[in-house]
XYZ file of C-alpha atoms in Angstrom:
552
model
C -40.780 -71.895 -97.505
C -38.115 -70.117 -95.258
C -35.622 -72.326 -93.269
C -35.664 -69.622 -91.077
C -37.385 -69.635 -87.509
C -39.563 -66.526 -86.347
C -40.032 -65.229 -82.645
C -42.860 -62.814 -81.749
C -42.443 -59.615 -79.606
C -44.607 -56.314 -79.245
C -41.724 -54.236 -79.761
C -38.142 -55.307 -81.201
C -35.131 -52.744 -81.000
C -32.558 -52.847 -83.435
C -29.376 -51.801 -80.927
C -28.226 -51.486 -77.638
C -27.301 -48.296 -77.389
C -28.416 -45.430 -75.274
C -31.504 -44.693 -77.336
C -32.189 -48.615 -77.829
C -31.979 -49.634 -73.779
C -33.693 -46.642 -72.791
C -36.445 -46.842 -74.724
C -36.589 -51.167 -73.701
C -36.304 -49.501 -70.079
C -39.451 -47.360 -70.742
C -41.298 -49.879 -72.279
C -41.343 -52.076 -69.570
C -41.312 -49.505 -66.662
C -44.765 -48.299 -68.433
C -45.771 -52.218 -68.111
C -44.886 -52.745 -64.527
C -46.042 -49.488 -63.614
C -49.878 -50.250 -65.228
C -50.056 -53.861 -64.995
C -49.861 -54.586 -68.742
C -47.931 -57.512 -70.596
C -45.220 -56.505 -72.914
C -42.370 -58.632 -74.854
C -39.256 -56.531 -75.597
C -36.000 -57.834 -77.117
C -32.850 -55.790 -78.756
C -30.593 -56.769 -81.039
C -27.150 -55.899 -80.617
C -24.332 -56.503 -83.508
C -21.362 -56.381 -81.155
C -20.163 -58.920 -79.042
C -21.272 -57.561 -76.031
C -23.367 -54.598 -75.261
C -20.839 -52.039 -75.276
C -18.409 -53.766 -77.652
C -19.009 -51.057 -80.501
C -20.117 -47.931 -78.101
C -17.473 -45.050 -78.662
C -18.133 -41.280 -77.488
C -15.838 -38.916 -75.454
C -18.432 -38.567 -73.442
C -19.709 -35.722 -71.618
C -23.219 -36.518 -70.572
C -26.012 -34.159 -69.626
C -27.876 -36.131 -67.123
C -31.322 -34.794 -68.127
C -32.525 -38.015 -69.674
C -31.252 -40.423 -67.279
C -32.886 -38.306 -64.266
C -35.905 -38.649 -65.676
C -35.779 -42.805 -66.661
C -33.556 -43.885 -63.393
C -34.135 -41.162 -61.098
C -31.902 -42.624 -58.229
C -28.942 -43.543 -60.880
C -26.224 -42.052 -58.895
C -27.004 -44.382 -56.212
C -27.937 -47.550 -58.158
C -24.051 -48.289 -58.982
C -24.090 -46.126 -62.379
C -20.251 -46.022 -63.899
C -21.007 -42.355 -64.920
C -22.054 -40.793 -61.762
C -18.187 -41.305 -60.796
C -16.806 -38.441 -62.495
C -18.947 -35.181 -62.642
C -17.091 -32.366 -64.688
C -15.946 -29.316 -62.057
C -13.421 -27.612 -64.951
C -14.613 -26.553 -68.689
C -12.452 -25.330 -70.884
C -12.128 -24.042 -74.343
C -9.091 -23.749 -76.196
C -8.428 -22.005 -79.622
C -5.143 -23.760 -80.928
C -2.992 -22.182 -83.450
C 0.362 -24.323 -84.670
C 2.105 -23.502 -81.074
C -0.234 -21.857 -79.009
C -3.287 -21.848 -77.281
C -6.093 -19.078 -76.462
C -8.523 -19.854 -73.738
C -12.091 -18.515 -74.417
C -13.355 -17.044 -71.510
C -17.125 -18.510 -70.327
C -18.436 -15.178 -70.488
C -18.509 -15.282 -74.277
C -20.934 -18.797 -74.524
C -24.298 -19.071 -73.229
C -24.686 -20.958 -69.868
C -25.953 -24.159 -71.708
C -22.221 -24.534 -73.112
C -20.457 -24.547 -69.853
C -21.210 -28.302 -68.596
C -22.596 -27.745 -65.393
C -23.825 -30.657 -64.109
C -22.548 -32.552 -66.398
C -20.616 -36.306 -66.333
C -17.727 -37.800 -68.062
C -17.279 -41.390 -68.782
C -17.389 -44.065 -70.864
C -20.507 -44.544 -72.658
C -19.722 -47.934 -73.622
C -19.977 -48.658 -69.627
C -23.000 -46.441 -69.186
C -25.124 -49.195 -72.062
C -23.408 -52.145 -70.162
C -25.306 -50.889 -66.810
C -28.301 -49.539 -68.636
C -28.502 -53.568 -70.188
C -28.279 -54.877 -66.615
C -30.894 -52.696 -65.953
C -32.888 -53.862 -68.541
C -32.750 -57.278 -68.230
C -33.488 -56.856 -64.434
C -37.201 -55.875 -65.884
C -37.317 -58.678 -68.562
C -35.821 -57.372 -71.727
C -34.376 -59.662 -73.697
C -31.177 -58.899 -75.180
C -29.211 -60.658 -77.824
C -25.242 -59.761 -78.261
C -24.043 -60.962 -81.215
C -26.546 -60.634 -83.124
C -26.682 -58.281 -86.608
C -29.872 -57.386 -87.859
C -29.333 -57.725 -91.405
C -33.150 -57.540 -93.225
C -36.096 -55.504 -92.612
C -39.019 -57.911 -93.026
C -41.959 -56.646 -94.483
C -45.857 -57.563 -94.192
C -47.719 -58.300 -97.611
C -49.663 -54.752 -97.158
C -45.436 -52.983 -96.986
C -45.518 -52.124 -93.425
C -42.303 -53.222 -91.272
C -42.770 -56.198 -89.189
C -39.678 -56.723 -88.205
C -36.041 -57.712 -89.189
C -34.213 -60.728 -89.657
C -30.849 -61.627 -87.822
C -28.152 -62.496 -90.664
C -27.078 -66.163 -91.019
C -23.891 -67.312 -89.721
C -20.937 -69.622 -91.323
C -21.760 -68.554 -95.021
C -18.198 -68.448 -96.656
C -16.702 -65.638 -98.698
C -17.835 -67.605 -101.894
C -21.648 -68.075 -100.740
C -21.506 -71.748 -99.780
C -22.556 -72.878 -96.113
C -19.856 -73.854 -94.352
C -20.282 -76.959 -91.574
C -21.158 -74.362 -88.697
C -23.902 -72.593 -91.179
C -27.066 -71.417 -89.113
C -29.714 -69.709 -90.862
C -30.707 -66.460 -89.760
C -33.772 -66.118 -86.890
C -36.887 -63.461 -88.106
C -38.187 -61.517 -84.947
C -41.766 -60.307 -85.854
C -42.746 -57.335 -83.867
C -45.780 -54.884 -83.430
C -43.257 -52.612 -84.030
C -39.941 -52.213 -84.630
C -37.448 -49.461 -83.302
C -34.204 -48.809 -85.416
C -31.483 -47.544 -82.907
C -28.533 -48.047 -85.200
C -26.561 -45.389 -84.784
C -25.018 -42.854 -87.322
C -25.521 -43.927 -90.972
C -27.506 -47.126 -90.129
C -27.416 -49.925 -92.758
C -31.124 -50.532 -92.062
C -32.092 -47.346 -91.456
C -30.843 -46.193 -94.619
C -32.906 -48.677 -96.552
C -35.923 -47.653 -94.812
C -35.450 -43.844 -95.735
C -35.191 -44.791 -99.344
C -38.208 -47.014 -99.269
C -40.642 -44.627 -97.414
C -39.469 -41.184 -98.562
C -38.191 -40.108 -94.651
C -35.952 -36.951 -96.403
C -38.465 -35.552 -98.418
C -39.250 -32.537 -96.165
C -35.584 -32.261 -94.329
C -31.779 -31.255 -95.149
C -29.500 -34.201 -96.023
C -27.889 -35.380 -92.917
C -23.935 -34.621 -92.465
C -21.168 -36.102 -90.688
C -18.253 -35.856 -88.403
C -15.584 -38.598 -88.081
C -14.395 -39.130 -84.321
C -11.438 -40.617 -83.500
C -10.790 -41.490 -80.303
C -7.883 -42.724 -77.787
C -7.523 -43.670 -73.912
C -4.562 -42.697 -72.325
C -2.993 -43.467 -68.751
C -1.415 -40.581 -67.858
C 1.147 -39.467 -65.153
C -0.520 -39.005 -61.797
C 0.384 -35.091 -61.086
C -0.937 -34.289 -64.934
C -4.452 -35.996 -64.118
C -7.263 -33.478 -62.957
C -10.580 -35.935 -62.773
C -13.341 -33.731 -63.869
C -11.535 -31.695 -66.084
C -12.807 -31.263 -69.758
C -10.864 -29.333 -72.473
C -12.082 -28.912 -75.969
C -10.449 -26.927 -78.826
C -10.878 -25.696 -82.365
C -8.495 -24.234 -85.136
C -5.182 -26.200 -85.640
C -4.447 -28.447 -87.690
C -7.511 -28.625 -89.605
C -7.381 -24.671 -89.866
C -4.430 -25.137 -92.392
C -6.638 -27.147 -94.886
C -9.711 -24.789 -94.578
C -11.163 -27.817 -92.848
C -13.466 -27.936 -89.997
C -13.886 -29.861 -86.060
C -11.920 -30.111 -83.077
C -10.245 -31.934 -80.293
C -11.508 -32.998 -76.962
C -9.724 -34.397 -73.831
C -11.489 -35.514 -70.712
C -10.234 -36.354 -67.311
C -11.868 -39.342 -66.405
C -11.466 -42.120 -64.038
C -8.667 -44.489 -63.302
C -6.067 -42.078 -63.847
C -7.429 -41.837 -67.949
C -7.858 -39.101 -70.316
C -10.137 -39.845 -73.443
C -9.058 -37.763 -75.867
C -10.170 -37.480 -79.541
C -10.487 -35.754 -82.804
C -13.853 -34.964 -84.845
C -13.218 -33.958 -88.482
C -16.384 -33.072 -90.382
C -16.406 -34.899 -93.738
C -17.775 -31.818 -95.838
C -13.877 -31.661 -95.685
C -12.779 -30.631 -99.767
C -8.761 -31.917 -99.944
C -8.836 -35.716 -101.154
C -5.563 -35.883 -99.797
C -6.640 -34.954 -96.230
C -6.628 -37.840 -93.520
C -8.739 -37.606 -90.085
C -6.144 -40.274 -88.563
C -3.543 -38.436 -89.323
C -4.836 -34.747 -88.590
C -5.854 -36.435 -85.408
C -2.152 -37.561 -84.585
C -1.037 -34.277 -85.743
C -3.647 -32.728 -83.308
C -1.559 -34.599 -80.340
C 1.693 -32.877 -81.062
C 0.689 -29.313 -80.119
C 2.641 -28.386 -76.721
C -0.499 -27.811 -74.526
C -1.811 -31.720 -75.760
C 1.650 -33.281 -75.489
C 2.485 -31.947 -72.206
C -0.598 -33.714 -70.789
C 0.328 -36.948 -72.816
C 4.196 -36.912 -71.679
C 4.958 -39.888 -69.744
C 1.748 -41.834 -70.648
C 0.672 -44.797 -72.439
C -1.974 -45.135 -75.146
C -3.906 -48.195 -74.021
C -7.201 -48.108 -76.502
C -8.621 -46.770 -79.773
C -11.108 -46.328 -81.992
C -13.404 -44.607 -84.320
C -16.912 -44.061 -85.212
C -19.147 -41.130 -87.262
C -21.170 -38.959 -86.060
C -24.635 -37.303 -86.798
C -23.961 -33.589 -87.168
C -27.063 -32.255 -89.550
C -29.032 -31.459 -85.994
C -32.181 -29.976 -86.389
C -32.652 -29.533 -89.879
C -31.826 -33.135 -90.634
C -34.155 -35.154 -88.508
C -35.792 -37.285 -91.031
C -39.655 -38.453 -90.435
C -39.831 -40.843 -87.527
C -42.371 -42.953 -88.054
C -43.477 -44.815 -91.029
C -46.102 -48.214 -90.825
C -44.550 -50.312 -88.070
C -41.492 -48.948 -87.221
C -39.748 -45.717 -85.947
C -36.107 -43.986 -85.594
C -34.648 -43.568 -82.559
C -31.380 -42.140 -81.456
C -28.383 -41.015 -83.690
C -29.799 -42.738 -86.418
C -32.556 -40.238 -86.696
C -29.776 -37.371 -85.669
C -30.664 -35.880 -82.676
C -26.817 -34.470 -82.030
C -26.167 -31.109 -80.334
C -23.429 -30.022 -82.329
C -21.866 -26.964 -80.776
C -22.950 -28.844 -77.173
C -20.860 -32.073 -78.841
C -23.352 -33.951 -76.701
C -26.130 -36.417 -77.863
C -26.964 -38.960 -75.295
C -29.532 -36.806 -73.582
C -31.543 -36.484 -76.400
C -30.844 -40.096 -77.940
C -32.262 -41.432 -74.886
C -35.333 -38.883 -74.425
C -36.087 -39.987 -78.282
C -36.269 -43.899 -77.035
C -38.407 -42.796 -74.165
C -40.850 -41.121 -76.332
C -41.127 -43.944 -78.808
C -41.545 -46.102 -76.229
C -44.883 -43.929 -74.767
C -46.031 -43.883 -77.996
C -45.608 -48.017 -78.900
C -46.805 -48.941 -74.996
C -50.178 -46.962 -75.550
C -50.694 -48.159 -78.805
C -49.900 -51.812 -77.863
C -52.620 -51.734 -75.245
C -55.144 -50.355 -77.363
C -54.715 -53.443 -79.688
C -53.069 -51.435 -82.458
C -49.851 -52.860 -84.286
C -48.119 -51.966 -87.635
C -49.626 -48.498 -87.639
C -47.656 -45.191 -87.850
C -46.664 -43.882 -84.288
C -47.690 -40.630 -84.887
C -47.879 -39.646 -81.177
C -44.275 -39.907 -81.116
C -43.595 -37.249 -83.655
C -46.152 -35.348 -81.583
C -44.267 -35.882 -78.556
C -41.014 -34.969 -80.382
C -42.401 -31.929 -81.872
C -43.380 -30.437 -78.336
C -40.512 -31.442 -76.476
C -37.504 -30.248 -75.167
C -35.294 -31.938 -77.269
C -36.816 -30.306 -80.435
C -36.308 -26.836 -78.557
C -32.661 -27.722 -77.984
C -31.519 -28.659 -81.284
C -33.826 -25.442 -82.669
C -31.632 -22.844 -80.644
C -28.375 -24.498 -82.140
C -29.638 -25.181 -85.774
C -27.503 -22.590 -87.403
C -24.305 -22.974 -85.598
C -22.394 -25.312 -87.798
C -23.639 -24.197 -91.121
C -22.516 -20.914 -90.116
C -18.760 -22.109 -89.452
C -18.739 -24.215 -92.452
C -19.691 -21.218 -94.636
C -17.639 -18.104 -93.065
C -14.713 -20.719 -91.417
C -13.595 -21.286 -88.195
C -12.915 -17.933 -86.943
C -15.584 -15.444 -88.461
C -17.872 -17.970 -88.581
C -17.285 -19.154 -84.654
C -18.150 -15.457 -84.134
C -21.115 -15.625 -85.889
C -22.347 -18.866 -84.482
C -21.683 -17.271 -80.919
C -23.822 -14.446 -81.228
C -26.391 -16.833 -83.200
C -26.487 -19.087 -79.893
C -26.883 -15.828 -77.621
C -29.853 -14.691 -79.183
C -31.541 -17.734 -79.726
C -31.443 -18.527 -75.967
C -32.882 -15.280 -75.233
C -35.898 -16.432 -77.177
C -34.807 -13.654 -80.595
C -35.566 -16.793 -83.143
C -33.682 -16.228 -86.033
C -35.687 -15.737 -89.425
C -33.750 -18.529 -91.310
C -32.806 -21.894 -91.094
C -29.610 -22.637 -92.748
C -29.070 -25.459 -95.316
C -26.867 -28.396 -95.344
C -25.057 -30.211 -98.520
C -24.272 -33.580 -98.497
C -20.655 -34.644 -97.582
C -19.853 -37.082 -100.557
C -20.305 -33.983 -102.732
C -17.594 -31.497 -101.247
C -14.427 -32.756 -102.803
C -12.535 -31.113 -105.268
C -10.289 -32.632 -108.109
C -6.675 -33.237 -106.683
C -5.519 -30.956 -109.475
C -7.370 -28.298 -107.895
C -5.331 -28.547 -103.956
C -2.140 -29.294 -102.525
C -1.405 -32.613 -101.312
C -0.215 -32.774 -97.204
C 2.788 -33.970 -96.327
C 1.925 -35.734 -92.652
C 4.746 -36.680 -90.334
C 5.936 -40.663 -89.551
C 4.711 -41.436 -86.132
C 7.225 -41.891 -83.849
C 5.606 -44.734 -81.759
C 4.979 -43.022 -78.453
C 3.180 -40.008 -79.028
C 1.989 -40.739 -82.836
C 0.777 -43.891 -84.550
C 0.102 -45.625 -87.819
C -3.600 -46.922 -88.439
C -2.487 -50.931 -87.753
C -1.339 -50.495 -84.753
C -4.081 -48.531 -83.562
C -6.547 -51.162 -85.165
C -4.895 -53.369 -82.777
C -5.713 -51.510 -79.676
C -9.556 -51.418 -80.870
C -9.505 -55.600 -80.412
C -11.339 -55.734 -84.227
C -11.863 -58.802 -85.319
C -14.284 -60.612 -88.218
C -14.745 -64.230 -89.244
C -11.832 -64.063 -92.551
C -13.759 -66.089 -94.286
C -17.118 -64.434 -94.518
C -19.117 -62.323 -97.515
C -17.016 -59.106 -97.276
C -19.285 -56.442 -95.578
C -17.803 -53.570 -97.390
C -19.595 -54.002 -100.937
C -19.184 -51.476 -104.322
C -22.386 -51.501 -106.429
C -19.791 -51.095 -109.512
C -16.419 -52.905 -108.801
C -14.792 -50.888 -111.779
C -15.556 -47.612 -110.364
C -12.628 -47.066 -107.629
C -10.039 -47.241 -110.621
C -11.799 -46.165 -113.485
C -12.924 -42.965 -111.877
C -12.197 -42.402 -108.236
C -8.545 -42.419 -108.585
C -7.797 -40.380 -111.543
C -9.869 -37.620 -110.203
C -9.451 -37.673 -106.526
C -6.149 -40.562 -105.994
C -9.003 -42.560 -104.154
C -9.594 -40.474 -101.085
C -10.963 -43.982 -99.190
C -7.172 -44.957 -98.446
C -7.085 -41.820 -96.214
C -10.546 -41.303 -94.869
C -11.051 -44.739 -93.391
C -9.602 -44.828 -89.848
C -8.354 -48.398 -90.076
C -6.319 -49.224 -93.120
C -9.253 -50.639 -95.031
C -9.031 -49.494 -98.271
C -5.667 -49.211 -100.326
C -4.372 -48.957 -103.971
C -2.077 -51.899 -105.096
C -0.194 -52.124 -108.215
C -0.084 -48.748 -109.286
C 3.956 -48.877 -109.462
C 3.298 -51.662 -112.250
C 0.849 -49.145 -113.790
C -1.885 -52.173 -112.788
C -3.791 -50.464 -109.906
C -6.154 -52.534 -108.202
C -8.703 -51.285 -105.050
C -8.236 -53.704 -101.896
C -10.372 -54.026 -99.329
C -9.148 -55.136 -96.219
C -12.663 -55.962 -94.621
C -10.694 -57.350 -91.854
C -9.847 -54.419 -90.162
C -13.260 -52.506 -90.461
C -14.048 -50.662 -87.038
C -17.754 -50.009 -88.279
C -17.134 -46.489 -88.258
C -19.047 -45.896 -91.778
C -17.069 -43.475 -92.746
C -16.862 -44.689 -96.516
C -20.369 -45.342 -96.899
C -20.685 -41.678 -96.266
C -17.435 -39.575 -97.940
C -17.367 -41.930 -100.989
C -17.864 -39.286 -103.867
C -19.435 -41.787 -106.235
C -21.340 -43.674 -103.512
C -20.167 -46.751 -104.796
C -19.210 -48.358 -101.613
C -22.178 -49.613 -99.183
C -21.854 -50.821 -95.827
C -23.285 -54.241 -95.065
C -23.549 -55.943 -91.690
C -20.980 -58.512 -91.081
C -21.478 -61.525 -89.126
C -22.856 -60.331 -85.720
C -20.017 -60.469 -83.080
C -17.649 -58.989 -85.609
C -15.934 -55.590 -85.474
C -14.412 -53.635 -82.618
C -14.813 -54.874 -78.948
C -14.138 -51.699 -76.911
C -13.710 -52.553 -73.176
C -14.496 -49.076 -72.007
C -14.753 -46.617 -74.780
């Protein structure tokens, strides 16, 4: 007999990001327009809506225009800064070369877009959802998928609260809550913990390529007023990743209140186990063109998050009995545009249309095939198809020649000349070379002014976890990191983690141990993705734990 209470809903949504909130709003809009009844709830593992949301962000408003046409007049914070200056720089170690717009298709020029905090956009969307009657539960992490006797998804359960690290129940113990639904939407973002289980159980990747990822590391800076140009967005390619044959790039967006959002994305297909995405980001800031903008400024926030980069060919089957995948957990990012909010929102809206029709028809627990059909006919799929070979071309042929080929490919596809091939992806965890095949990378020490260490950075993310709880960074086999990873790769987790969670202690005494500082975790999911033995499995901690981003 379960001690957990249960609550029934028509639709349960896991994740209060742009996809989950758009789905919730759309469901309630349909109910209002058509006079139907529909109960909708959204679970959010962050302490509040937006607490775990991190993006550049430059947003194409296409889906927002469809969902809430008068959003600009409704006080939406994203309306504050339209993009008015778009620049793309190719960087060498000391110089920059601007790429003329004539070399790139029109959809790369950021016309009609806006820059601002995606977290604040989600907070605004949450308010709109609640006005329509959506129930939102922040601080409650969906920890378990619930299945009916016939194997269909029937909802989720939140994690137990008040469990000590050794497993015993503390005085404040509270069992999780079961949320039963006719349909459950998973909107967990990149590398969703529950989505990963669904993919395995229902073989959702049987007919697609593996998902591949980037790690985005972001800082907010207050900069000197004379250097700030609201609406200017800059993207960079090349140095410093070019020195190791790795891929990715930087961004610097002039947003509201005299701030710039700057960050660096490292594709997680890199091969050198000594590479540290965090250190690459810090090094990028020392480029003269970047340092000049930041000089005299002050860093005020920090965060990191994995990004689903696979695009068109990595989108899995989106539906299974009783459930659907929406947003970045399915992977709708347009990589060359560096935009996924509009596609994520539209995916949530399409799933909502399918679920509403199903509930009104008296159905539940079946596959929402109307969602898949809508996606197949949508501008989302068409947009992703046009750029489907961009990332693989750059990966295969390098930053220089690969970028040229990718540009030609985008031009041809945008003219309706479809290439007769779709390139494949390779899992990120299989890309590392052995440490004896590469050169170690000597990173400069942080100066505390322009560049910083990881622990002081994590402090700015406001990350916190209840210390006496089960470690949410689990190992399938506790012996593997020292027995296998350490000699072959010098344990890359101590470098790819942007929060200093993993370290090796005791090497000097000949008794190395793999230490997990779970308290530092910013929920980026990089370890779950990049670990070469796939031994690290990220699971949800107690609800409310993790970063608390104010306006990222």
